PDB file of C-alpha atoms in Angstrom:
ATOM      1  CA  UNK Z   1      72.024 136.831  80.934  1.00 48.00           C
ATOM      2  CA  UNK Z   2      73.240 139.778  82.753  1.00 48.00           C
ATOM      3  CA  UNK Z   3      76.474 141.257  82.164  1.00 45.00           C
ATOM      4  CA  UNK Z   4      77.965 140.496  85.283  1.00 47.00           C
ATOM      5  CA  UNK Z   5      76.834 136.872  85.014  1.00 47.00           C
ATOM      6  CA  UNK Z   6      78.432 136.684  81.533  1.00 40.00           C
ATOM      7  CA  UNK Z   7      81.542 138.213  82.616  1.00 44.00           C
ATOM      8  CA  UNK Z   8      81.887 135.695  85.501  1.00 47.00           C
ATOM      9  CA  UNK Z   9      81.144 132.741  83.405  1.00 47.00           C
ATOM     10  CA  UNK Z  10      83.784 133.824  81.049  1.00 52.00           C
ATOM     11  CA  UNK Z  11      86.310 134.301  83.795  1.00 70.00           C
ATOM     12  CA  UNK Z  12      85.933 130.690  84.943  1.00 86.00           C
ATOM     13  CA  UNK Z  13      88.576 128.448  83.781  1.00 90.00           C
ATOM     14  CA  UNK Z  14      87.710 125.099  81.998  1.00 89.00           C
ATOM     15  CA  UNK Z  15      88.349 121.869  83.371  1.00 88.00           C
ATOM     16  CA  UNK Z  16      91.339 121.209  80.961  1.00 88.00           C
ATOM     17  CA  UNK Z  17      92.697 124.724  81.784  1.00 91.00           C
ATOM     18  CA  UNK Z  18      92.671 124.040  85.509  1.00 91.00           C
ATOM     19  CA  UNK Z  19      94.108 120.314  84.924  1.00 88.00           C
ATOM     20  CA  UNK Z  20      97.105 121.969  82.794  1.00 89.00           C
ATOM     21  CA  UNK Z  21      97.580 124.458  85.776  1.00 90.00           C
ATOM     22  CA  UNK Z  22      97.672 121.503  88.301  1.00 89.00           C
ATOM     23  CA  UNK Z  23     100.209 119.940  86.250  1.00 88.00           C
ATOM     24  CA  UNK Z  24     102.379 122.985  86.075  1.00 88.00           C
ATOM     25  CA  UNK Z  25     102.148 123.125  90.062  1.00 87.00           C
ATOM     26  CA  UNK Z  26      99.335 125.675  90.692  1.00 89.00           C
ATOM     27  CA  UNK Z  27      97.879 124.261  93.788  1.00 88.00           C
ATOM     28  CA  UNK Z  28      94.911 126.637  93.512  1.00 91.00           C
ATOM     29  CA  UNK Z  29      93.855 124.503  90.458  1.00 90.00           C
ATOM     30  CA  UNK Z  30      93.293 121.712  92.793  1.00 91.00           C
ATOM     31  CA  UNK Z  31      91.048 123.785  95.054  1.00 92.00           C
ATOM     32  CA  UNK Z  32      89.005 124.993  92.099  1.00 92.00           C
ATOM     33  CA  UNK Z  33      88.570 121.229  90.803  1.00 92.00           C
ATOM     34  CA  UNK Z  34      87.873 120.061  94.135  1.00 92.00           C
ATOM     35  CA  UNK Z  35      85.012 122.647  94.732  1.00 93.00           C
ATOM     36  CA  UNK Z  36      83.639 121.726  91.241  1.00 93.00           C
ATOM     37  CA  UNK Z  37      83.451 118.002  91.755  1.00 93.00           C
ATOM     38  CA  UNK Z  38      83.948 117.064  95.417  1.00 93.00           C
ATOM     39  CA  UNK Z  39      80.237 116.699  96.145  1.00 93.00           C
ATOM     40  CA  UNK Z  40      79.617 114.804  92.918  1.00 93.00           C
ATOM     41  CA  UNK Z  41      82.346 112.325  93.614  1.00 93.00           C
ATOM     42  CA  UNK Z  42      81.223 111.879  97.074  1.00 93.00           C
ATOM     43  CA  UNK Z  43      77.868 111.463  96.350  1.00 93.00           C
ATOM     44  CA  UNK Z  44      78.538 108.692  93.613  1.00 92.00           C
ATOM     45  CA  UNK Z  45      80.963 106.984  95.961  1.00 91.00           C
ATOM     46  CA  UNK Z  46      78.106 107.047  98.800  1.00 91.00           C
ATOM     47  CA  UNK Z  47      75.444 105.820  96.686  1.00 91.00           C
ATOM     48  CA  UNK Z  48      77.652 102.791  95.735  1.00 89.00           C
ATOM     49  CA  UNK Z  49      79.432 102.069  98.983  1.00 88.00           C
ATOM     50  CA  UNK Z  50      76.366 103.072 101.350  1.00 89.00           C
ATOM     51  CA  UNK Z  51      78.960 103.932 103.926  1.00 88.00           C
ATOM     52  CA  UNK Z  52      79.810 107.815 104.552  1.00 91.00           C
ATOM     53  CA  UNK Z  53      83.487 107.101 105.770  1.00 91.00           C
ATOM     54  CA  UNK Z  54      84.296 104.826 103.173  1.00 90.00           C
ATOM     55  CA  UNK Z  55      82.789 107.295 100.730  1.00 92.00           C
ATOM     56  CA  UNK Z  56      85.022 110.226 102.273  1.00 93.00           C
ATOM     57  CA  UNK Z  57      87.940 107.807 102.014  1.00 92.00           C
ATOM     58  CA  UNK Z  58      87.496 107.085  98.304  1.00 93.00           C
ATOM     59  CA  UNK Z  59      86.734 110.748  97.548  1.00 93.00           C
ATOM     60  CA  UNK Z  60      90.334 111.585  98.965  1.00 93.00           C
ATOM     61  CA  UNK Z  61      91.739 108.929  96.932  1.00 91.00           C
ATOM     62  CA  UNK Z  62      90.163 110.036  93.784  1.00 92.00           C
ATOM     63  CA  UNK Z  63      91.437 113.619  94.179  1.00 91.00           C
ATOM     64  CA  UNK Z  64      94.989 112.477  95.495  1.00 90.00           C
ATOM     65  CA  UNK Z  65      94.965 110.179  92.118  1.00 88.00           C
ATOM     66  CA  UNK Z  66      94.266 113.476  90.072  1.00 89.00           C
ATOM     67  CA  UNK Z  67      96.866 115.552  92.218  1.00 88.00           C
ATOM     68  CA  UNK Z  68      99.367 112.874  91.288  1.00 85.00           C
ATOM     69  CA  UNK Z  69      98.826 112.815  87.552  1.00 77.00           C
ATOM     70  CA  UNK Z  70      96.412 109.965  87.508  1.00 70.00           C
ATOM     71  CA  UNK Z  71      95.402 108.778  84.006  1.00 79.00           C
ATOM     72  CA  UNK Z  72      93.271 111.727  83.018  1.00 82.00           C
ATOM     73  CA  UNK Z  73      93.991 113.121  79.466  1.00 81.00           C
ATOM     74  CA  UNK Z  74      91.925 116.327  78.627  1.00 82.00           C
ATOM     75  CA  UNK Z  75      92.087 115.363  74.875  1.00 83.00           C
ATOM     76  CA  UNK Z  76      90.272 112.006  75.453  1.00 84.00           C
ATOM     77  CA  UNK Z  77      87.200 113.397  77.295  1.00 84.00           C
ATOM     78  CA  UNK Z  78      85.718 115.415  80.051  1.00 88.00           C
ATOM     79  CA  UNK Z  79      87.094 115.432  83.652  1.00 87.00           C
ATOM     80  CA  UNK Z  80      83.658 115.142  85.014  1.00 87.00           C
ATOM     81  CA  UNK Z  81      83.329 111.694  83.106  1.00 87.00           C
ATOM     82  CA  UNK Z  82      86.773 110.652  84.005  1.00 88.00           C
ATOM     83  CA  UNK Z  83      86.208 111.397  87.847  1.00 90.00           C
ATOM     84  CA  UNK Z  84      82.667 109.606  87.684  1.00 91.00           C
ATOM     85  CA  UNK Z  85      84.270 106.475  85.983  1.00 89.00           C
ATOM     86  CA  UNK Z  86      87.232 106.336  88.316  1.00 90.00           C
ATOM     87  CA  UNK Z  87      84.997 106.810  91.152  1.00 92.00           C
ATOM     88  CA  UNK Z  88      82.593 104.014  90.156  1.00 92.00           C
ATOM     89  CA  UNK Z  89      85.555 101.550  89.257  1.00 89.00           C
ATOM     90  CA  UNK Z  90      87.171 102.128  92.584  1.00 90.00           C
ATOM     91  CA  UNK Z  91      83.868 101.791  94.710  1.00 90.00           C
ATOM     92  CA  UNK Z  92      82.993  98.460  92.919  1.00 89.00           C
ATOM     93  CA  UNK Z  93      86.561  97.300  93.738  1.00 88.00           C
ATOM     94  CA  UNK Z  94      86.061  98.274  97.150  1.00 86.00           C
ATOM     95  CA  UNK Z  95      82.817  96.369  97.384  1.00 83.00           C
ATOM     96  CA  UNK Z  96      84.480  93.376  95.807  1.00 84.00           C
ATOM     97  CA  UNK Z  97      87.104  93.491  98.341  1.00 81.00           C
ATOM     98  CA  UNK Z  98      84.408  93.918 101.092  1.00 77.00           C
ATOM     99  CA  UNK Z  99      82.860  90.728  99.657  1.00 75.00           C
ATOM    100  CA  UNK Z 100      86.169  88.876  99.895  1.00 74.00           C
ATOM    101  CA  UNK Z 101      86.918  89.992 103.348  1.00 69.00           C
ATOM    102  CA  UNK Z 102      83.346  88.813 104.519  1.00 65.00           C
ATOM    103  CA  UNK Z 103      83.959  85.559 102.863  1.00 68.00           C
ATOM    104  CA  UNK Z 104      87.104  84.818 104.554  1.00 67.00           C
ATOM    105  CA  UNK Z 105      85.738  85.746 108.012  1.00 62.00           C
ATOM    106  CA  UNK Z 106      82.707  83.548 107.426  1.00 61.00           C
ATOM    107  CA  UNK Z 107      85.037  80.813 106.294  1.00 63.00           C
ATOM    108  CA  UNK Z 108      87.133  81.115 109.519  1.00 60.00           C
ATOM    109  CA  UNK Z 109      84.013  81.283 111.624  1.00 56.00           C
ATOM    110  CA  UNK Z 110      82.677  78.167 110.138  1.00 56.00           C
ATOM    111  CA  UNK Z 111      85.903  76.273 110.708  1.00 52.00           C
ATOM    112  CA  UNK Z 112      85.960  77.534 114.357  1.00 49.00           C
ATOM    113  CA  UNK Z 113      82.291  76.869 115.092  1.00 50.00           C
ATOM    114  CA  UNK Z 114      82.623  73.147 114.345  1.00 50.00           C
ATOM    115  CA  UNK Z 115      82.248  70.887 111.421  1.00 49.00           C
ATOM    116  CA  UNK Z 116      79.056  70.334 109.599  1.00 53.00           C
ATOM    117  CA  UNK Z 117      77.653  66.804 109.805  1.00 53.00           C
ATOM    118  CA  UNK Z 118      78.898  64.501 107.393  1.00 61.00           C
ATOM    119  CA  UNK Z 119      82.460  65.503 107.058  1.00 60.00           C
ATOM    120  CA  UNK Z 120      84.703  62.997 106.252  1.00 68.00           C
ATOM    121  CA  UNK Z 121      88.198  62.644 108.141  1.00 65.00           C
ATOM    122  CA  UNK Z 122      90.046  63.388 104.792  1.00 64.00           C
ATOM    123  CA  UNK Z 123      87.912  66.589 104.464  1.00 64.00           C
ATOM    124  CA  UNK Z 124      88.511  67.501 108.164  1.00 62.00           C
ATOM    125  CA  UNK Z 125      92.284  67.220 107.709  1.00 61.00           C
ATOM    126  CA  UNK Z 126      92.336  69.026 104.652  1.00 68.00           C
ATOM    127  CA  UNK Z 127      90.464  72.167 106.352  1.00 69.00           C
ATOM    128  CA  UNK Z 128      92.774  71.857 109.439  1.00 71.00           C
ATOM    129  CA  UNK Z 129      95.696  72.010 107.019  1.00 76.00           C
ATOM    130  CA  UNK Z 130      94.470  74.999 105.124  1.00 73.00           C
ATOM    131  CA  UNK Z 131      93.643  76.786 108.542  1.00 73.00           C
ATOM    132  CA  UNK Z 132      97.291  75.937 109.590  1.00 77.00           C
ATOM    133  CA  UNK Z 133      98.651  77.358 106.373  1.00 79.00           C
ATOM    134  CA  UNK Z 134      96.509  80.503 106.888  1.00 78.00           C
ATOM    135  CA  UNK Z 135      97.688  80.644 110.508  1.00 79.00           C
ATOM    136  CA  UNK Z 136     101.283  80.446 109.613  1.00 82.00           C
ATOM    137  CA  UNK Z 137     100.963  82.889 106.609  1.00 81.00           C
ATOM    138  CA  UNK Z 138      99.301  85.616 108.919  1.00 80.00           C
ATOM    139  CA  UNK Z 139     101.921  84.915 111.665  1.00 82.00           C
ATOM    140  CA  UNK Z 140     104.966  85.437 109.109  1.00 85.00           C
ATOM    141  CA  UNK Z 141     103.593  89.109 108.095  1.00 86.00           C
ATOM    142  CA  UNK Z 142     105.411  91.867 109.757  1.00 90.00           C
ATOM    143  CA  UNK Z 143     103.921  93.133 113.266  1.00 88.00           C
ATOM    144  CA  UNK Z 144     102.183  96.191 111.969  1.00 89.00           C
ATOM    145  CA  UNK Z 145     100.835  94.810 108.913  1.00 88.00           C
ATOM    146  CA  UNK Z 146      99.535  91.716 110.750  1.00 85.00           C
ATOM    147  CA  UNK Z 147      97.974  93.904 113.590  1.00 86.00           C
ATOM    148  CA  UNK Z 148      96.157  96.058 110.997  1.00 86.00           C
ATOM    149  CA  UNK Z 149      94.703  92.953 109.290  1.00 82.00           C
ATOM    150  CA  UNK Z 150      93.675  91.379 112.478  1.00 82.00           C
ATOM    151  CA  UNK Z 151      91.878  94.482 113.554  1.00 83.00           C
ATOM    152  CA  UNK Z 152      90.203  94.824 110.266  1.00 82.00           C
ATOM    153  CA  UNK Z 153      89.185  91.430 109.219  1.00 77.00           C
ATOM    154  CA  UNK Z 154      88.903  89.827 112.666  1.00 71.00           C
ATOM    155  CA  UNK Z 155      88.081  92.815 114.734  1.00 75.00           C
ATOM    156  CA  UNK Z 156      85.565  94.493 112.274  1.00 80.00           C
ATOM    157  CA  UNK Z 157      87.243  97.773 112.516  1.00 81.00           C
ATOM    158  CA  UNK Z 158      87.329 100.250 109.604  1.00 86.00           C
ATOM    159  CA  UNK Z 159      90.888 101.852 108.691  1.00 87.00           C
ATOM    160  CA  UNK Z 160      89.799 105.246 110.001  1.00 88.00           C
ATOM    161  CA  UNK Z 161      89.015 103.356 113.288  1.00 87.00           C
ATOM    162  CA  UNK Z 162      92.076 101.696 113.267  1.00 88.00           C
ATOM    163  CA  UNK Z 163      94.156 104.916 112.648  1.00 87.00           C
ATOM    164  CA  UNK Z 164      92.358 106.522 115.606  1.00 84.00           C
ATOM    165  CA  UNK Z 165      92.958 103.571 117.884  1.00 84.00           C
ATOM    166  CA  UNK Z 166      96.460 103.339 117.132  1.00 84.00           C
ATOM    167  CA  UNK Z 167      97.403 106.966 116.493  1.00 88.00           C
ATOM    168  CA  UNK Z 168      98.746 106.252 113.022  1.00 89.00           C
ATOM    169  CA  UNK Z 169      97.873 108.180 109.996  1.00 92.00           C
ATOM    170  CA  UNK Z 170      95.180 106.692 107.760  1.00 90.00           C
ATOM    171  CA  UNK Z 171      97.151 106.459 104.640  1.00 91.00           C
ATOM    172  CA  UNK Z 172      99.877 104.449 106.553  1.00 92.00           C
ATOM    173  CA  UNK Z 173      97.306 102.167 107.746  1.00 91.00           C
ATOM    174  CA  UNK Z 174      95.857 101.722 104.237  1.00 91.00           C
ATOM    175  CA  UNK Z 175      99.346 100.891 102.944  1.00 92.00           C
ATOM    176  CA  UNK Z 176     100.162  98.286 105.874  1.00 91.00           C
ATOM    177  CA  UNK Z 177      96.867  96.686 105.193  1.00 87.00           C
ATOM    178  CA  UNK Z 178      97.457  96.622 101.426  1.00 89.00           C
ATOM    179  CA  UNK Z 179     100.969  95.165 101.709  1.00 90.00           C
ATOM    180  CA  UNK Z 180      99.743  92.573 104.177  1.00 85.00           C
ATOM    181  CA  UNK Z 181      96.964  91.343 101.856  1.00 84.00           C
ATOM    182  CA  UNK Z 182      99.176  91.192  99.013  1.00 85.00           C
ATOM    183  CA  UNK Z 183     101.815  89.132 101.066  1.00 86.00           C
ATOM    184  CA  UNK Z 184      99.069  86.839 102.082  1.00 79.00           C
ATOM    185  CA  UNK Z 185      97.702  86.432  98.630  1.00 82.00           C
ATOM    186  CA  UNK Z 186     101.257  85.527  97.556  1.00 82.00           C
ATOM    187  CA  UNK Z 187     101.778  83.150 100.582  1.00 80.00           C
ATOM    188  CA  UNK Z 188      98.520  81.471  99.947  1.00 76.00           C
ATOM    189  CA  UNK Z 189      98.435  81.229  96.251  1.00 76.00           C
ATOM    190  CA  UNK Z 190      98.338  77.439  96.196  1.00 70.00           C
ATOM    191  CA  UNK Z 191      95.252  77.535  98.404  1.00 64.00           C
ATOM    192  CA  UNK Z 192      93.488  80.190  96.365  1.00 61.00           C
ATOM    193  CA  UNK Z 193      93.966  78.420  93.152  1.00 56.00           C
TER     194      UNK Z 193
END
């Protein structure tokens, strides 16, 4: 190894040093960590999610989590392992959430498209009652949360598309969507169980 390469590699702070510098408020430490790991985090997110925009959003969430302190402890393992595990875990969570949204849309579509043959009046009444409870729960949401969920779930728009369409910051759109989904989950707990 040439002398200049050796001195440059010695000048590079370790991940742990950068993390502790970040914790003490040195913003340049985040820039260095981002440069080291952004492409790896994005690549893993993209390989799982298969959607460039969702992979970008997830990458941003991962680094924001690190910026805010996250759950990383340099004494327990390497930063690269932590970032990969966190990225994988959150990407899989997003896939599961996407599947739940899809199932909800399919259920609503089946109810709206007509009933399959052989449905008894009692089953039809139960489905109608469930649909009514869902409509009431959605209608009871605050306007902004309801609009975001309607555009996302029923309109098929991504959060970045909703943000662009409404002129609202992406983080705010995501917060409204999460609050709305949590409220619906609470309001419809009896139907889900």
